[in-house]
Amino acid sequence: MDWGAIDRYAKSLIKEAGHRIRVSFAGKIQIETKADANDLVTDIDRDIEQFFISRIRRDFPGHRILGEEGFGDDVRSGEGVVWILDPIDGTMNFIHQQRNFAISLGIYADGIGMLGYIYDVMADDFYHAYRGEGAYRNDERLPMLAPVPVEKAIIGVNASWVTPNRYIEHEAIGQLVSDCRGTRSYGSAAIELAHVAAGRLDAYLSMRLAPWDVAGGSVIISEVGAVASNLRGEELDMISKDTFIAARPGLHQTVLDQYIRLKRT
Amino acid sequence: MDWGAIDRYAKSLIKEAGHRIRVSFAGKIQIETKADANDLVTDIDRDIEQFFISRIRRDFPGHRILGEEGFGDDVRSGEGVVWILDPIDGTMNFIHQQRNFAISLGIYADGIGMLGYIYDVMADDFYHAYRGEGAYRNDERLPMLAPVPVEKAIIGVNASWVTPNRYIEHEAIGQLVSDCRGTRSYGSAAIELAHVAAGRLDAYLSMRLAPWDVAGGSVIISEVGAVASNLRGEELDMISKDTFIAARPGLHQTVLDQYIRLKRT
């Protein structure tokens, strides 16, 4: 498998998709009503999905595509080469803000993440990683992450996980929110993982994410020494939805040990 | 008073300050350790404060400056012209992320907000407003905001206000978090107010903010029809620290009526 060639292809594909999104927005700068805005972004979302699927199927007919329900292939095992794709991660931001969304792609071989990409389209921030070759932001290599204690950590966690929910004991997460230096929430798992990779967030956690939300980011963060798992501390299978945490080394285990109490196992 | 001239001066001053910050970062791209990074940003912060103070005092000797403790004048009344300034709003982002911070400035005459500025330095997003003349992002006029119901609103609220705290009954805020469409937290009041002005957040609330955090943003959001007050619904005095909410028309009152239960009055 010529991973260098696949890497060059994937970068080019993602950048073209980002360009198409920006052109679509620019062509419709006069969005009169919220209803119009919703239609516009739904159209763009569908176009970009189709763009990715048609290109990947044409140029890599032996590969499979894992994406949101009804899009891509029915992938129930990690065998072979699988492109795990979210054409627009952060849909709510895409609709309401027309920014702070990202294209997220991980390319996995027999379940192993080989290539990872996160493209924050409107900020034009491109993150990529090639297994064992390091992670990059706009072609500058990202440094390895050092450990930080909880009390110096900035953690990506949405306020909704601090309210009563069926996944996790919210009081324990409230204690984490109190103990850490601060929390942020950006509304896109891919962008939060990019922030972890770049050292801007020290951890990110969520109670329910799909493989396509985190496949690209997981490859990227592991190249800078961060650790990703589900909230039971198990490796992600990249097939089913699951809980999620990514964090600097050390902090990952501390959060799991001291602050995570799952309601269902 | 020639407000047009003051407006041109303030814009130029803020842009020069932003340029100085970016140059300082660029000159130190090799930050080896976190401790070095802290020193660097503390130095930049102090330099930028001094830059603003020396220029405003030199060119507007009759005006007063209200900023963080120990910086600017001792302003106990809103009389005359007061420059209410936060040279770097979002200090934690400034230190940890070297982005997502803003220069915030409001210029008030006898307590009335005449001019407002928010400059997201690293994104190069400049918001300004001139009382009665509308609000602008990068010189494009921002449209007036229409009402939205809670269930369609994206609300800027930090997870820490959903944990037990001494200002507000956190269960009620938790209910707001559950009832709205989604929440975000960016770690800079100025940037969150810029998002409210641009329609990207429908409301933003915090339990404790200083006048310099919100003076610029309050002028800007009122020009697009949003409403700012403390959490008792009272007008902000721009002298003392207080609770804070800014929201689209209608949503402001709904949140106050249905979700805010203050512990101290």
Coordinates of C-alpha atoms in Angstrom, one line a residue:
Chain A
M1 CA 0.0 0.0 0.0
D2 CA 1.5 3.4 -1.0
W3 CA 0.5 5.4 2.0
G4 CA 2.4 8.5 0.8
A5 CA 0.2 8.6 -2.4
I6 CA -3.0 8.1 -0.4
D7 CA -1.9 10.9 2.0
R8 CA -1.3 13.3 -0.9
Y9 CA -4.6 12.3 -2.5
A10 CA -6.6 12.7 0.8
K11 CA -5.1 16.2 1.5
S12 CA -5.9 17.4 -2.0
L13 CA -9.5 16.0 -1.7
I14 CA -10.1 17.6 1.7
K15 CA -8.8 21.0 0.5
E16 CA -11.0 20.9 -2.6
A17 CA -14.0 20.1 -0.4
G18 CA -13.1 23.0 1.9
H19 CA -12.9 25.3 -1.1
R20 CA -16.3 24.1 -2.3
I21 CA -17.8 25.0 1.0
R22 CA -16.3 28.5 1.1
V23 CA -17.4 29.2 -2.4
S24 CA -21.0 28.0 -1.6
F25 CA -21.1 30.4 1.4
A26 CA -19.7 33.2 -0.6
G27 CA -22.3 32.7 -3.4
K28 CA -25.1 33.1 -0.8
I29 CA -23.9 35.9 1.4
Q30 CA -27.4 37.4 1.5
I31 CA -29.2 34.8 3.6
E32 CA -32.4 36.5 4.4
T33 CA -34.0 34.2 6.9
K34 CA -33.0 31.4 9.2
A35 CA -35.2 29.0 7.2
D36 CA -33.2 29.9 4.0
A37 CA -29.9 29.4 6.0
N38 CA -31.0 25.9 7.0
D39 CA -31.8 24.9 3.5
L40 CA -28.6 26.3 2.2
V41 CA -26.4 24.4 4.7
T42 CA -28.3 21.2 4.2
D43 CA -27.7 21.4 0.5
I44 CA -24.0 22.1 1.0
D45 CA -23.7 19.2 3.5
R46 CA -25.3 16.8 1.0
D47 CA -23.1 18.1 -1.9
I48 CA -19.9 17.7 0.1
E49 CA -20.8 14.1 1.2
Q50 CA -21.5 13.1 -2.4
F51 CA -18.3 14.7 -3.6
F52 CA -16.2 12.6 -1.1
I53 CA -18.1 9.4 -1.8
S54 CA -17.9 9.6 -5.6
R55 CA -14.2 10.5 -5.6
I56 CA -13.2 7.8 -3.1
R57 CA -15.3 5.1 -4.8
R58 CA -13.9 6.0 -8.2
D59 CA -10.2 6.2 -7.2
F60 CA -10.1 3.6 -4.4
P61 CA -12.7 1.0 -5.4
G62 CA -11.3 -1.6 -3.0
H63 CA -11.6 0.7 0.0
R64 CA -14.7 1.2 2.2
I65 CA -16.2 4.3 3.6
L66 CA -17.7 4.7 7.1
G67 CA -19.8 7.7 7.7
E68 CA -23.1 8.7 9.1
E69 CA -26.1 6.4 8.8
G70 CA -27.2 6.0 5.2
F71 CA -24.0 7.4 3.9
G72 CA -21.1 5.3 2.8
D73 CA -20.9 1.5 3.3
D74 CA -22.2 -0.9 5.9
V75 CA -19.0 -1.3 7.9
R76 CA -19.2 -3.9 10.7
S77 CA -15.6 -4.9 10.9
G78 CA -12.3 -2.9 10.5
E79 CA -10.9 -5.3 7.9
G80 CA -9.1 -3.8 4.9
V81 CA -8.8 -0.1 4.3
V82 CA -11.6 2.1 5.7
W83 CA -12.0 5.8 5.2
I84 CA -13.8 7.0 8.3
L85 CA -15.3 10.4 7.3
D86 CA -17.3 13.2 8.7
P87 CA -17.6 15.7 5.8
I88 CA -18.9 18.4 8.2
D89 CA -18.3 17.8 11.9
G90 CA -20.0 20.4 14.1
T91 CA -23.3 20.6 12.1
M92 CA -24.9 23.0 14.6
N93 CA -22.0 25.4 14.2
F94 CA -22.2 25.0 10.5
I95 CA -25.9 26.0 10.5
H96 CA -25.8 28.7 13.2
Q97 CA -22.4 30.2 12.8
Q98 CA -21.1 29.2 9.3
R99 CA -17.8 28.6 11.1
N100 CA -16.2 26.4 13.7
F101 CA -16.9 23.2 11.8
A102 CA -14.4 20.8 10.3
I103 CA -13.9 18.1 7.8
S104 CA -12.7 15.0 9.7
L105 CA -11.1 12.0 8.1
G106 CA -9.2 9.0 9.4
I107 CA -7.9 6.2 7.1
Y108 CA -7.6 2.9 8.9
A109 CA -6.0 -0.4 7.8
D110 CA -7.2 -3.5 9.5
G111 CA -8.4 -1.3 12.4
I112 CA -5.1 0.6 12.7
G113 CA -5.2 4.4 12.2
M114 CA -2.7 5.2 9.4
L115 CA -3.6 8.7 8.4
G116 CA -5.6 11.5 10.2
Y117 CA -6.9 14.8 9.0
I118 CA -8.9 17.7 10.5
Y119 CA -9.6 20.7 8.4
D120 CA -11.1 23.8 10.2
V121 CA -12.5 25.1 6.9
M122 CA -13.3 28.7 7.7
A123 CA -10.1 29.3 9.8
D124 CA -8.1 27.5 7.1
D125 CA -6.3 25.4 9.7
F126 CA -5.2 22.1 8.4
Y127 CA -4.1 19.3 10.8
H128 CA -2.7 16.0 9.6
A129 CA -0.8 13.0 10.8
Y130 CA 0.8 9.9 9.3
R131 CA 1.2 7.1 11.7
G132 CA 4.7 7.2 13.2
E133 CA 5.7 10.3 11.3
G134 CA 4.3 13.0 13.6
A135 CA 1.4 15.5 13.5
Y136 CA 1.3 18.8 11.8
R137 CA -0.7 22.0 11.7
N138 CA -0.4 23.8 8.4
D139 CA 2.7 21.8 7.7
E140 CA 4.5 22.8 10.9
R141 CA 5.3 19.9 13.2
L142 CA 3.4 19.9 16.5
P143 CA 5.6 19.3 19.6
M144 CA 5.1 16.3 21.9
L145 CA 2.7 17.1 24.8
A146 CA 4.0 17.2 28.4
P147 CA 1.9 16.0 31.3
V148 CA -0.2 18.6 33.3
P149 CA -2.0 18.1 36.6
V150 CA -5.8 18.6 36.7
E151 CA -5.6 21.9 38.5
K152 CA -3.6 23.4 35.6
A153 CA -5.7 21.8 32.9
I154 CA -8.2 23.4 30.5
I155 CA -10.8 20.8 29.6
G156 CA -13.2 20.6 26.7
V157 CA -16.5 19.5 28.2
N158 CA -20.0 20.6 27.3
A159 CA -22.2 22.0 30.1
S160 CA -24.8 19.3 29.2
W161 CA -22.7 16.6 30.8
V162 CA -22.8 18.5 34.1
T163 CA -26.6 18.2 34.1
P164 CA -28.4 14.9 35.0
N165 CA -27.9 12.5 32.0
R166 CA -28.2 8.8 31.4
Y167 CA -24.5 8.1 30.6
I168 CA -22.5 9.4 33.6
E169 CA -22.9 10.6 37.2
H170 CA -22.9 14.3 36.5
E171 CA -21.8 15.3 40.1
A172 CA -18.4 13.7 39.5
I173 CA -18.0 15.7 36.2
G174 CA -19.1 18.8 38.2
Q175 CA -16.2 18.1 40.5
L176 CA -13.8 17.9 37.6
V177 CA -15.2 21.2 36.3
S178 CA -14.5 22.7 39.8
D179 CA -11.0 21.2 40.2
C180 CA -9.6 22.1 36.7
R181 CA -8.4 25.5 35.7
G182 CA -11.2 26.1 33.2
T183 CA -13.5 24.5 30.7
R184 CA -14.3 25.3 27.1
S185 CA -16.9 24.0 24.6
Y186 CA -16.6 24.5 20.9
G187 CA -19.3 22.3 19.5
S188 CA -17.2 20.1 17.2
A189 CA -15.4 17.0 18.4
A190 CA -12.9 17.4 15.5
I191 CA -12.0 20.9 16.4
E192 CA -11.7 20.0 20.1
L193 CA -9.3 17.2 19.2
A194 CA -7.3 19.6 17.0
H195 CA -7.0 21.8 20.1
V196 CA -5.8 18.9 22.2
A197 CA -3.2 18.1 19.5
A198 CA -2.0 21.7 19.5
G199 CA -1.9 21.9 23.4
R200 CA -4.7 24.4 23.6
L201 CA -7.0 22.0 25.4
D202 CA -5.5 19.5 27.8
A203 CA -8.4 17.1 27.6
Y204 CA -11.6 16.6 25.8
L205 CA -14.5 14.3 26.8
S206 CA -17.9 13.5 25.5
M207 CA -20.5 10.9 26.5
R208 CA -21.5 9.8 23.0
L209 CA -19.5 10.1 19.8
A210 CA -19.4 8.2 16.5
P211 CA -16.3 6.8 14.9
W212 CA -16.4 9.5 12.2
D213 CA -16.3 12.2 14.8
V214 CA -13.0 11.0 16.3
A215 CA -11.2 8.8 13.7
G216 CA -9.1 11.5 12.2
G217 CA -8.4 13.3 15.5
S218 CA -7.3 10.0 17.2
V219 CA -4.5 9.5 14.7
I220 CA -3.4 13.1 15.1
I221 CA -3.4 13.2 18.9
S222 CA -1.5 9.9 19.3
E223 CA 1.3 11.4 17.3
V224 CA 1.9 14.0 19.9
G225 CA 1.7 11.6 22.8
A226 CA -2.0 12.2 23.9
V227 CA -4.1 9.2 24.7
A228 CA -7.7 8.4 23.5
S229 CA -10.1 5.8 24.8
N230 CA -13.7 5.3 25.8
L231 CA -14.6 6.3 29.3
R232 CA -14.0 2.7 30.5
G233 CA -10.4 3.2 29.4
E234 CA -10.7 0.8 26.6
E235 CA -9.3 1.3 23.1
L236 CA -11.9 2.6 20.6
D237 CA -13.1 0.1 18.0
M238 CA -14.0 2.7 15.3
I239 CA -17.1 0.7 14.5
S240 CA -19.7 1.7 17.1
K241 CA -20.8 4.8 19.0
D242 CA -19.2 5.1 22.4
T243 CA -18.1 7.4 25.2
F244 CA -14.8 9.3 24.5
I245 CA -11.9 10.9 26.2
A246 CA -8.7 12.3 24.7
A247 CA -6.1 13.9 27.0
R248 CA -2.4 14.5 27.7
P249 CA -0.5 11.6 29.1
G250 CA -1.1 11.1 32.8
L251 CA -4.2 13.4 32.8
H252 CA -6.1 10.8 30.8
Q253 CA -5.7 8.2 33.6
T254 CA -6.3 10.7 36.4
V255 CA -9.6 11.8 34.9
L256 CA -10.7 8.2 34.4
D257 CA -9.7 7.2 37.9
Q258 CA -11.0 10.1 39.8
Y259 CA -13.9 11.7 37.9
I260 CA -15.6 9.2 35.7
R261 CA -18.5 7.1 37.1
L262 CA -20.4 5.6 34.3
K263 CA -24.1 4.6 34.8
R264 CA -24.0 1.8 32.3
T265 CA -21.1 -0.6 31.6
Chain B
M1 CA -17.2 66.3 21.2
D2 CA -16.0 65.0 17.8
W3 CA -17.0 61.4 18.1
G4 CA -16.1 60.6 14.5
A5 CA -12.5 61.7 15.3
I6 CA -12.4 59.7 18.5
D7 CA -13.8 56.7 16.6
R8 CA -11.0 56.9 14.0
Y9 CA -8.4 57.3 16.7
A10 CA -9.6 54.3 18.7
K11 CA -9.8 52.0 15.7
S12 CA -6.2 52.9 14.7
L13 CA -5.0 52.4 18.3
I14 CA -6.6 49.0 18.7
K15 CA -5.3 47.8 15.3
E16 CA -1.8 48.9 16.3
A17 CA -2.0 47.1 19.6
G18 CA -3.2 44.0 17.8
H19 CA -0.3 44.2 15.4
R20 CA 2.1 44.6 18.4
I21 CA 0.7 41.4 19.9
R22 CA 1.1 39.4 16.7
V23 CA 4.6 40.6 16.2
S24 CA 5.5 39.7 19.8
F25 CA 4.2 36.1 19.3
A26 CA 5.9 35.8 15.9
G27 CA 9.3 36.9 17.5
K28 CA 9.0 34.1 20.0
I29 CA 7.7 31.1 18.0
Q30 CA 10.1 28.8 19.8
I31 CA 8.6 28.7 23.3
E32 CA 10.4 25.9 24.9
T33 CA 8.5 25.4 28.1
K34 CA 5.2 26.4 29.7
A35 CA 7.0 28.6 32.2
D36 CA 8.6 30.5 29.4
A37 CA 5.2 30.9 27.7
N38 CA 3.7 32.3 30.9
D39 CA 6.5 34.9 31.2
L40 CA 6.2 35.8 27.5
V41 CA 2.5 36.5 27.7
T42 CA 2.7 38.4 31.0
D43 CA 5.3 40.6 29.4
I44 CA 3.1 41.2 26.3
D45 CA 0.0 41.9 28.5
R46 CA 1.9 44.5 30.5
D47 CA 3.3 46.1 27.3
I48 CA 0.0 46.4 25.7
E49 CA -1.6 47.9 28.8
Q50 CA 1.1 50.5 28.9
F51 CA 0.8 51.2 25.2
F52 CA -2.9 52.0 25.6
I53 CA -2.6 54.1 28.8
S54 CA 0.3 56.2 27.5
R55 CA -1.4 57.0 24.2
I56 CA -4.9 57.8 25.7
R57 CA -3.4 60.0 28.4
R58 CA -1.2 61.8 25.9
D59 CA -3.9 62.4 23.3
F60 CA -7.0 62.7 25.5
P61 CA -5.8 64.2 28.8
G62 CA -9.3 65.1 29.9
H63 CA -10.6 61.6 29.6
R64 CA -10.4 58.8 32.2
I65 CA -9.5 55.2 31.8
L66 CA -11.2 52.3 33.6
G67 CA -9.4 49.0 33.6
E68 CA -8.3 46.2 35.8
E69 CA -7.3 47.0 39.4
G70 CA -4.1 49.0 39.5
F71 CA -4.4 50.0 35.9
G72 CA -5.9 53.2 34.7
D73 CA -7.8 55.7 36.9
D74 CA -9.9 55.3 40.0
V75 CA -13.2 55.7 38.4
R76 CA -16.2 55.7 40.8
S77 CA -18.7 57.6 38.7
G78 CA -19.5 57.6 35.0
E79 CA -19.1 61.4 34.6
G80 CA -17.3 62.7 31.7
V81 CA -15.7 60.6 29.0
V82 CA -14.4 57.2 30.2
W83 CA -12.5 54.7 28.2
I84 CA -13.4 51.3 29.6
L85 CA -10.7 48.9 28.4
D86 CA -9.6 45.4 28.6
P87 CA -6.3 45.2 26.6
I88 CA -6.5 41.4 26.6
D89 CA -9.8 39.8 27.4
G90 CA -9.6 36.0 27.8
T91 CA -6.3 35.9 29.6
M92 CA -6.4 32.1 30.1
N93 CA -6.8 31.6 26.3
F94 CA -4.0 34.1 25.7
I95 CA -1.7 32.1 27.9
H96 CA -2.7 28.6 26.9
Q97 CA -3.8 29.0 23.3
Q98 CA -2.2 32.2 22.0
R99 CA -5.6 32.8 20.3
N100 CA -9.3 33.3 21.2
F101 CA -8.5 36.5 23.1
A102 CA -9.7 40.0 22.3
I103 CA -9.0 43.7 22.8
S104 CA -12.2 45.2 24.3
L105 CA -13.0 48.9 24.5
G106 CA -16.1 50.9 25.2
I107 CA -16.0 54.7 25.3
Y108 CA -18.7 56.1 27.5
A109 CA -19.9 59.7 28.0
D110 CA -21.7 60.4 31.2
G111 CA -22.5 56.7 31.5
I112 CA -23.8 56.4 28.0
G113 CA -22.0 53.9 25.7
M114 CA -21.0 55.9 22.6
L115 CA -18.4 53.7 20.9
G116 CA -17.7 50.0 21.2
Y117 CA -14.9 47.8 19.9
I118 CA -14.0 44.1 20.1
Y119 CA -10.9 42.9 18.2
D120 CA -10.3 39.2 18.0
V121 CA -6.6 39.7 17.3
M122 CA -5.5 36.3 16.0
A123 CA -8.6 35.8 13.8
D124 CA -8.2 39.4 12.7
D125 CA -12.0 40.0 13.3
F126 CA -12.8 43.6 14.1
Y127 CA -16.2 44.5 15.5
H128 CA -17.2 48.1 16.1
A129 CA -20.3 50.2 16.8
Y130 CA -21.1 53.9 17.0
R131 CA -24.2 54.6 19.1
G132 CA -27.2 54.9 16.7
E133 CA -25.2 54.2 13.6
G134 CA -25.2 50.4 13.7
A135 CA -22.7 47.6 14.4
Y136 CA -20.1 46.3 12.0
R137 CA -17.8 43.3 11.6
N138 CA -14.8 44.1 9.4
D139 CA -16.7 47.1 8.1
E140 CA -19.7 45.0 7.0
R141 CA -22.9 46.0 8.7
L142 CA -24.4 43.4 11.0
P143 CA -28.1 42.7 10.5
M144 CA -30.7 43.3 13.3
L145 CA -31.3 40.2 15.4
A146 CA -34.7 38.5 15.3
P147 CA -36.2 36.7 18.3
V148 CA -35.6 33.0 18.8
P149 CA -37.3 30.7 21.4
V150 CA -35.2 28.9 24.0
E151 CA -35.5 25.5 22.3
K152 CA -33.8 26.9 19.2
A153 CA -31.2 29.0 21.0
I154 CA -27.4 28.3 21.3
I155 CA -26.3 29.8 24.6
G156 CA -22.8 30.8 25.7
V157 CA -22.6 29.5 29.3
N158 CA -19.6 27.9 31.0
A159 CA -20.0 24.5 32.7
S160 CA -18.8 26.0 36.0
W161 CA -22.2 27.8 36.4
V162 CA -24.0 24.4 36.2
T163 CA -22.0 23.2 39.2
P164 CA -22.9 24.4 42.8
N165 CA -21.7 28.0 43.1
R166 CA -22.4 31.0 45.4
Y167 CA -24.1 33.2 42.8
I168 CA -27.0 31.3 41.4
E169 CA -29.1 28.2 41.8
H170 CA -27.2 25.9 39.4
E171 CA -30.2 23.4 39.0
A172 CA -32.1 26.2 37.1
I173 CA -29.2 26.9 34.8
G174 CA -28.9 23.1 34.3
Q175 CA -32.6 23.2 33.1
L176 CA -31.7 26.0 30.7
V177 CA -28.8 23.9 29.4
S178 CA -31.2 21.0 28.9
D179 CA -34.0 23.1 27.3
C180 CA -31.9 25.0 24.8
R181 CA -30.5 23.6 21.5
G182 CA -26.9 23.7 22.6
T183 CA -24.3 25.5 24.7
R184 CA -20.8 26.8 23.9
S185 CA -18.0 28.3 26.0
Y186 CA -15.2 30.2 24.4
G187 CA -13.5 31.7 27.5
S188 CA -13.6 35.4 26.6
A189 CA -16.6 37.6 27.4
A190 CA -15.7 39.9 24.6
I191 CA -15.6 37.1 22.0
E192 CA -18.8 35.7 23.2
L193 CA -20.5 39.1 22.9
A194 CA -19.1 39.4 19.4
H195 CA -20.7 36.1 18.6
V196 CA -24.0 37.4 20.1
A197 CA -23.7 40.5 17.9
A198 CA -23.1 38.4 14.8
G199 CA -26.0 36.0 15.6
R200 CA -23.7 33.0 16.2
L201 CA -24.7 32.8 19.9
D202 CA -28.3 33.7 20.9
A203 CA -27.4 34.5 24.4
Y204 CA -24.4 34.7 26.7
L205 CA -24.4 34.8 30.5
S206 CA -21.9 34.9 33.3
M207 CA -22.2 35.3 37.0
R208 CA -19.3 37.7 37.6
L209 CA -17.9 40.1 35.0
A210 CA -16.2 43.5 35.3
P211 CA -17.2 46.6 33.3
W212 CA -14.1 46.3 31.1
D213 CA -15.2 42.8 30.1
V214 CA -18.5 44.0 28.6
A215 CA -18.3 47.7 28.0
G216 CA -17.3 47.4 24.3
G217 CA -19.6 44.5 23.6
S218 CA -22.6 46.1 25.2
V219 CA -22.5 49.1 22.8
I220 CA -22.1 46.7 19.8
I221 CA -24.9 44.3 20.7
S222 CA -27.4 47.0 21.4
E223 CA -26.9 48.3 17.9
V224 CA -28.3 45.0 16.5
G225 CA -31.2 44.9 18.9
A226 CA -29.8 42.6 21.6
V227 CA -30.3 43.4 25.2
A228 CA -27.7 43.4 28.0
S229 CA -28.4 43.7 31.8
N230 CA -27.3 42.1 35.0
L231 CA -29.2 38.9 36.1
R232 CA -31.7 41.0 38.1
G233 CA -32.7 42.6 34.8
E234 CA -31.2 46.0 35.7
E235 CA -29.1 48.2 33.5
L236 CA -25.4 47.8 33.9
D237 CA -23.7 50.6 35.7
M238 CA -20.2 50.1 34.2
I239 CA -18.5 50.9 37.5
S240 CA -18.7 47.7 39.5
K241 CA -18.5 44.0 38.9
D242 CA -21.8 42.3 38.4
T243 CA -23.7 39.4 37.0
F244 CA -24.3 39.6 33.2
I245 CA -26.6 38.5 30.4
A246 CA -26.8 39.5 26.8
A247 CA -29.4 38.0 24.5
R248 CA -31.6 38.4 21.5
P249 CA -34.8 40.4 22.2
G250 CA -37.4 38.2 23.9
L251 CA -35.0 35.5 24.8
H252 CA -33.4 37.9 27.3
Q253 CA -36.6 38.2 29.3
T254 CA -37.5 34.5 29.0
V255 CA -34.1 33.4 30.5
L256 CA -34.4 36.0 33.3
D257 CA -38.0 34.9 34.1
Q258 CA -37.7 31.2 33.8
Y259 CA -34.1 30.2 34.5
I260 CA -32.4 32.7 36.8
R261 CA -32.7 32.3 40.5
L262 CA -30.0 34.4 42.2
K263 CA -28.7 33.4 45.7
R264 CA -27.9 37.0 46.7
T265 CA -29.8 40.1 45.8

